[in-house]
Amino acid sequence: MTTHRFTVNVPNPTTQRASVQLRLEPAKRQGFSWLPREFPKAGLKVIAAGLALDACAEEGNPTLKLKLEPFTSIDVHAVVNTAPSKKPGVAGFHLVDHRKGKDVGGVFLVCIDPPLDEPVSQTITTPNPCPATLARNLYLIQPGDDPSKVSRIKSVRPGDILDLVAQITNPTGKSLKNTQVYLEHLGVSNVEFTPSTWNIGTLGKGAVFYATWPIRITAWQTGSFEPSVVVLSQRTDPVRLNGKLSLAFRKELGAGSSSNH
């Protein structure tokens, strides 16, 4: 038996407590048409598939009910057990997010045996996604600096406090009303931030809004990580905008060195 595990972050980007019901639905064969040709197309026999909150769970339930506080998210774990196969095979499930009487989104989980180094997943678009997007990649500035001017901050030390900037723009021909944006998470990092929401209001055609959030480096953080910013507007569904930040060490002044302040 082969166990396939997936971790999916489920957010509540609203000001109200959310009731969420998740379910797993087996994918149809045509659902694998997007896979590259080199991936197996033969079916795997699924023994059991379920959802759990425990990352170490050996099995789960086909459905899972959650209560999420405003501007919070939670990791949900999908566990799929498949029978041994004499040749490479594939199976898939839709993890569907159901709220307020309708399906609002989810992800497509793909199980491949022999397994890949990294699980394959495909985002399922929401029925009416907010069209606001990032005008450019995320970047950092010194607190109080003009957020419209891109900084060249590349190195940090523990205790540094900086502002993370997201340039939110409206690429459509119509204004977006009641637009909101908030920082959901900072990816795999030890950077601290305080969740807060920008109530942008009406975002006009081609307009750019500079949303900022103070962040604090609490320990060594190097390499790249991917923050997630969520945008929503009137009569549209929330959408995640993922960016990437790269940080490196800032060296201490060595013995005998001097610094002018």
Short mmCIF file of C-alpha atoms in Angstrom, two decimals:
data_model
loop_
_atom_site.label_atom_id
_atom_site.label_comp_id
_atom_site.label_asym_id
_atom_site.label_seq_id
_atom_site.Cartn_x
_atom_site.Cartn_y
_atom_site.Cartn_z
CA MET A 1 0.00 0.00 0.00
CA THR A 2 1.20 3.53 -0.83
CA THR A 3 0.16 6.54 1.23
CA HIS A 4 -0.09 9.92 -0.50
CA ARG A 5 -0.21 13.02 1.72
CA PHE A 6 -1.15 16.60 0.83
CA THR A 7 -1.32 19.74 2.95
CA VAL A 8 -3.79 22.46 1.93
CA ASN A 9 -4.14 25.81 3.68
CA VAL A 10 -7.80 26.88 4.06
CA PRO A 11 -8.28 30.63 4.69
CA ASN A 12 -11.03 32.91 5.97
CA PRO A 13 -10.25 36.32 4.44
CA THR A 14 -13.44 37.97 5.75
CA THR A 15 -14.44 40.01 8.79
CA GLN A 16 -16.98 37.36 9.87
CA ARG A 17 -16.56 33.89 11.35
CA ALA A 18 -16.78 31.31 8.56
CA SER A 19 -18.37 27.86 8.51
CA VAL A 20 -16.53 25.68 6.00
CA GLN A 21 -17.32 22.19 4.79
CA LEU A 22 -14.58 20.41 2.84
CA ARG A 23 -15.11 17.25 0.83
CA LEU A 24 -13.06 14.93 -1.35
CA GLU A 25 -14.46 13.96 -4.75
CA PRO A 26 -12.77 11.41 -7.05
CA ALA A 27 -11.56 13.00 -10.28
CA LYS A 28 -12.73 11.80 -13.67
CA ARG A 29 -10.25 10.55 -16.23
CA GLN A 30 -10.47 13.73 -18.33
CA GLY A 31 -9.32 15.65 -15.29
CA PHE A 32 -5.76 14.44 -15.91
CA SER A 33 -5.49 15.89 -19.42
CA TRP A 34 -3.30 18.76 -18.13
CA LEU A 35 -0.54 16.37 -16.94
CA PRO A 36 2.59 16.25 -19.15
CA ARG A 37 2.84 13.30 -21.52
CA GLU A 38 5.56 11.58 -19.51
CA PHE A 39 3.26 11.11 -16.50
CA PRO A 40 1.36 7.80 -16.14
CA LYS A 41 -2.25 7.64 -17.27
CA ALA A 42 -3.16 4.19 -15.89
CA GLY A 43 -5.51 4.27 -12.90
CA LEU A 44 -4.52 3.44 -9.33
CA LYS A 45 -6.86 1.48 -7.07
CA VAL A 46 -7.81 3.73 -4.14
CA ILE A 47 -8.26 1.90 -0.84
CA ALA A 48 -9.23 4.90 1.27
CA ALA A 49 -9.17 8.69 1.05
CA GLY A 50 -9.96 11.26 3.73
CA LEU A 51 -9.28 14.60 5.38
CA ALA A 52 -7.77 15.24 8.80
CA LEU A 53 -6.34 18.05 10.94
CA ASP A 54 -3.55 15.81 12.26
CA ALA A 55 -0.49 15.92 9.99
CA CYS A 56 0.42 12.37 11.07
CA ALA A 57 -3.02 10.84 10.54
CA GLU A 58 -3.04 7.47 8.75
CA GLU A 59 -6.58 8.04 7.43
CA GLY A 60 -9.33 10.65 7.49
CA ASN A 61 -12.97 11.36 6.68
CA PRO A 62 -14.44 12.13 3.24
CA THR A 63 -15.79 15.42 4.64
CA LEU A 64 -14.50 17.83 7.25
CA LYS A 65 -16.32 20.75 8.92
CA LEU A 66 -14.39 23.79 10.16
CA LYS A 67 -15.08 27.04 11.99
CA LEU A 68 -12.61 29.78 11.09
CA GLU A 69 -12.25 33.07 12.92
CA PRO A 70 -11.92 36.27 10.81
CA PHE A 71 -8.62 36.62 8.93
CA THR A 72 -7.30 33.22 9.96
CA SER A 73 -6.39 30.05 8.12
CA ILE A 74 -5.73 26.41 8.98
CA ASP A 75 -3.79 23.55 7.40
CA VAL A 76 -5.86 20.53 6.38
CA HIS A 77 -4.25 17.21 5.49
CA ALA A 78 -5.53 14.88 2.78
CA VAL A 79 -4.50 11.22 3.09
CA VAL A 80 -5.00 8.83 0.16
CA ASN A 81 -4.04 5.15 0.38
CA THR A 82 -3.67 3.23 -2.88
CA ALA A 83 -3.10 -0.46 -3.58
CA PRO A 84 0.25 -1.70 -4.93
CA SER A 85 0.45 -1.38 -8.72
CA LYS A 86 2.51 -3.44 -11.19
CA LYS A 87 2.95 -0.36 -13.41
CA PRO A 88 3.03 3.42 -12.83
CA GLY A 89 -0.44 4.82 -12.22
CA VAL A 90 -2.34 7.91 -11.19
CA ALA A 91 -5.43 8.82 -9.15
CA GLY A 92 -6.87 12.22 -8.33
CA PHE A 93 -9.28 13.99 -6.01
CA HIS A 94 -10.95 17.38 -5.95
CA LEU A 95 -10.74 18.94 -2.49
CA VAL A 96 -13.81 21.18 -2.63
CA ASP A 97 -14.40 24.19 -0.35
CA HIS A 98 -18.13 24.71 0.35
CA ARG A 99 -19.39 27.85 2.14
CA LYS A 100 -22.74 29.61 2.44
CA GLY A 101 -24.52 27.03 0.33
CA LYS A 102 -22.14 26.99 -2.63
CA ASP A 103 -18.77 25.65 -3.75
CA VAL A 104 -16.26 28.52 -3.63
CA GLY A 105 -13.04 26.83 -4.71
CA GLY A 106 -10.55 24.12 -3.90
CA VAL A 107 -7.56 22.22 -5.27
CA PHE A 108 -6.97 19.21 -7.49
CA LEU A 109 -4.80 16.60 -5.73
CA VAL A 110 -2.90 14.10 -7.87
CA CYS A 111 -1.53 10.79 -6.55
CA ILE A 112 1.17 9.14 -8.65
CA ASP A 113 2.85 5.80 -7.97
CA PRO A 114 5.81 5.69 -7.95
CA PRO A 115 5.50 9.06 -6.21
CA LEU A 116 7.13 12.26 -7.46
CA ASP A 117 9.68 14.15 -5.38
CA GLU A 118 7.05 16.89 -4.97
CA PRO A 119 3.26 16.29 -4.99
CA VAL A 120 1.46 17.67 -8.03
CA SER A 121 -1.54 19.89 -7.38
CA GLN A 122 -3.57 22.27 -9.50
CA THR A 123 -5.51 25.24 -8.20
CA ILE A 124 -9.21 25.24 -9.00
CA THR A 125 -10.36 28.74 -9.83
CA THR A 126 -13.31 30.22 -7.95
CA PRO A 127 -16.56 30.90 -9.85
CA ASN A 128 -16.06 34.68 -9.73
CA PRO A 129 -12.46 35.54 -8.77
CA CYS A 130 -11.51 39.09 -7.81
CA PRO A 131 -9.57 40.45 -10.82
CA ALA A 132 -7.23 42.66 -8.75
CA THR A 133 -3.62 41.53 -9.03
CA LEU A 134 -0.03 42.48 -8.18
CA ALA A 135 1.40 45.25 -10.33
CA ARG A 136 4.89 43.87 -9.57
CA ASN A 137 6.52 41.43 -7.19
CA LEU A 138 6.48 42.08 -3.43
CA TYR A 139 9.37 44.07 -1.94
CA LEU A 140 10.65 45.52 1.34
CA ILE A 141 11.29 49.14 2.35
CA GLN A 142 12.49 50.91 5.46
CA PRO A 143 9.60 52.03 7.74
CA GLY A 144 8.38 55.47 6.67
CA ASP A 145 9.88 55.31 3.16
CA ASP A 146 7.74 56.01 0.08
CA PRO A 147 6.12 52.64 -0.77
CA SER A 148 5.90 53.56 -4.46
CA LYS A 149 9.71 53.55 -4.71
CA VAL A 150 11.11 50.04 -4.87
CA SER A 151 13.85 49.45 -2.32
CA ARG A 152 16.95 47.35 -2.82
CA ILE A 153 16.89 45.80 0.66
CA LYS A 154 18.42 42.32 0.28
CA SER A 155 20.03 41.62 3.65
CA VAL A 156 18.66 41.57 7.19
CA ARG A 157 19.59 40.79 10.76
CA PRO A 158 17.45 39.57 13.67
CA GLY A 159 15.43 42.42 15.13
CA ASP A 160 15.15 44.38 11.88
CA ILE A 161 11.73 45.96 11.33
CA LEU A 162 10.75 46.60 7.71
CA ASP A 163 7.62 47.26 5.67
CA LEU A 164 6.41 44.67 3.17
CA VAL A 165 4.82 46.34 0.12
CA ALA A 166 2.21 44.86 -2.24
CA GLN A 167 1.26 46.97 -5.27
CA ILE A 168 -2.40 46.07 -5.87
CA THR A 169 -3.76 47.08 -9.25
CA ASN A 170 -7.02 46.81 -11.21
CA PRO A 171 -6.26 45.63 -14.77
CA THR A 172 -9.93 45.64 -15.86
CA GLY A 173 -11.95 48.34 -17.58
CA LYS A 174 -14.34 48.75 -14.63
CA SER A 175 -13.89 50.01 -11.07
CA LEU A 176 -13.78 47.44 -8.28
CA LYS A 177 -15.94 48.42 -5.31
CA ASN A 178 -15.37 47.59 -1.64
CA THR A 179 -11.90 46.27 -2.41
CA GLN A 180 -9.95 44.77 0.49
CA VAL A 181 -6.48 43.27 0.79
CA TYR A 182 -4.75 41.49 3.64
CA LEU A 183 -1.51 39.59 4.27
CA GLU A 184 -2.41 35.95 4.90
CA HIS A 185 0.98 34.41 5.66
CA LEU A 186 4.70 34.74 4.97
CA GLY A 187 5.34 31.27 3.67
CA VAL A 188 8.08 29.14 5.21
CA SER A 189 9.75 31.79 7.34
CA ASN A 190 10.22 32.90 10.91
CA VAL A 191 9.26 36.50 10.17
CA GLU A 192 6.63 38.03 12.46
CA PHE A 193 3.76 40.24 11.30
CA THR A 194 0.47 41.49 12.70
CA PRO A 195 -2.54 40.56 10.50
CA SER A 196 -4.37 43.66 9.28
CA THR A 197 -6.70 44.52 6.42
CA TRP A 198 -6.54 47.46 4.02
CA ASN A 199 -10.04 48.65 3.11
CA ILE A 200 -9.16 50.17 -0.25
CA GLY A 201 -12.74 50.99 -1.21
CA THR A 202 -13.12 51.70 -4.95
CA LEU A 203 -10.11 50.69 -7.02
CA GLY A 204 -10.42 52.43 -10.39
CA LYS A 205 -9.39 51.21 -13.82
CA GLY A 206 -5.60 50.86 -13.93
CA ALA A 207 -5.22 52.30 -10.41
CA VAL A 208 -2.47 51.07 -8.07
CA PHE A 209 -2.78 50.88 -4.28
CA TYR A 210 0.32 50.42 -2.14
CA ALA A 211 -0.57 48.11 0.74
CA THR A 212 2.07 47.81 3.46
CA TRP A 213 2.53 45.65 6.56
CA PRO A 214 5.27 45.96 9.21
CA ILE A 215 7.30 42.78 9.62
CA ARG A 216 9.98 41.87 12.14
CA ILE A 217 12.88 39.51 11.63
CA THR A 218 13.04 37.33 14.75
CA ALA A 219 15.91 34.99 13.82
CA TRP A 220 18.14 34.24 10.89
CA GLN A 221 16.07 34.13 7.72
CA THR A 222 17.83 33.54 4.43
CA GLY A 223 16.88 32.25 1.02
CA SER A 224 13.53 32.68 -0.69
CA PHE A 225 10.04 32.40 0.74
CA GLU A 226 6.59 33.06 -0.67
CA PRO A 227 4.17 35.39 1.13
CA SER A 228 0.48 35.18 0.29
CA VAL A 229 -1.70 38.29 -0.09
CA VAL A 230 -5.49 37.91 -0.40
CA VAL A 231 -7.69 40.35 -2.36
CA LEU A 232 -11.47 40.56 -2.62
CA SER A 233 -14.04 43.05 -3.81
CA GLN A 234 -17.80 43.49 -4.07
CA ARG A 235 -19.54 40.49 -5.67
CA THR A 236 -16.25 38.65 -6.26
CA ASP A 237 -14.54 35.75 -4.52
CA PRO A 238 -11.26 36.11 -2.57
CA VAL A 239 -8.09 35.36 -4.53
CA ARG A 240 -4.56 34.63 -3.30
CA LEU A 241 -1.73 36.61 -4.86
CA ASN A 242 1.59 34.86 -4.25
CA GLY A 243 4.90 36.69 -4.37
CA LYS A 244 8.48 35.85 -3.56
CA LEU A 245 11.09 37.51 -1.33
CA SER A 246 14.80 36.73 -1.15
CA LEU A 247 16.83 37.65 1.93
CA ALA A 248 20.48 37.18 2.90
CA PHE A 249 22.66 37.72 5.97
CA ARG A 250 23.99 41.17 6.73
CA LYS A 251 27.50 40.70 8.07
CA GLU A 252 28.60 42.12 11.39
CA LEU A 253 31.45 44.64 11.30
CA GLY A 254 34.66 42.73 11.94
CA ALA A 255 37.23 43.48 14.60
CA GLY A 256 39.13 46.65 13.84
CA SER A 257 36.38 47.92 11.53
CA SER A 258 34.63 51.17 12.18
CA SER A 259 31.31 52.68 11.27
CA ASN A 260 30.23 56.29 10.98
CA HIS A 261 26.69 57.11 12.10
#
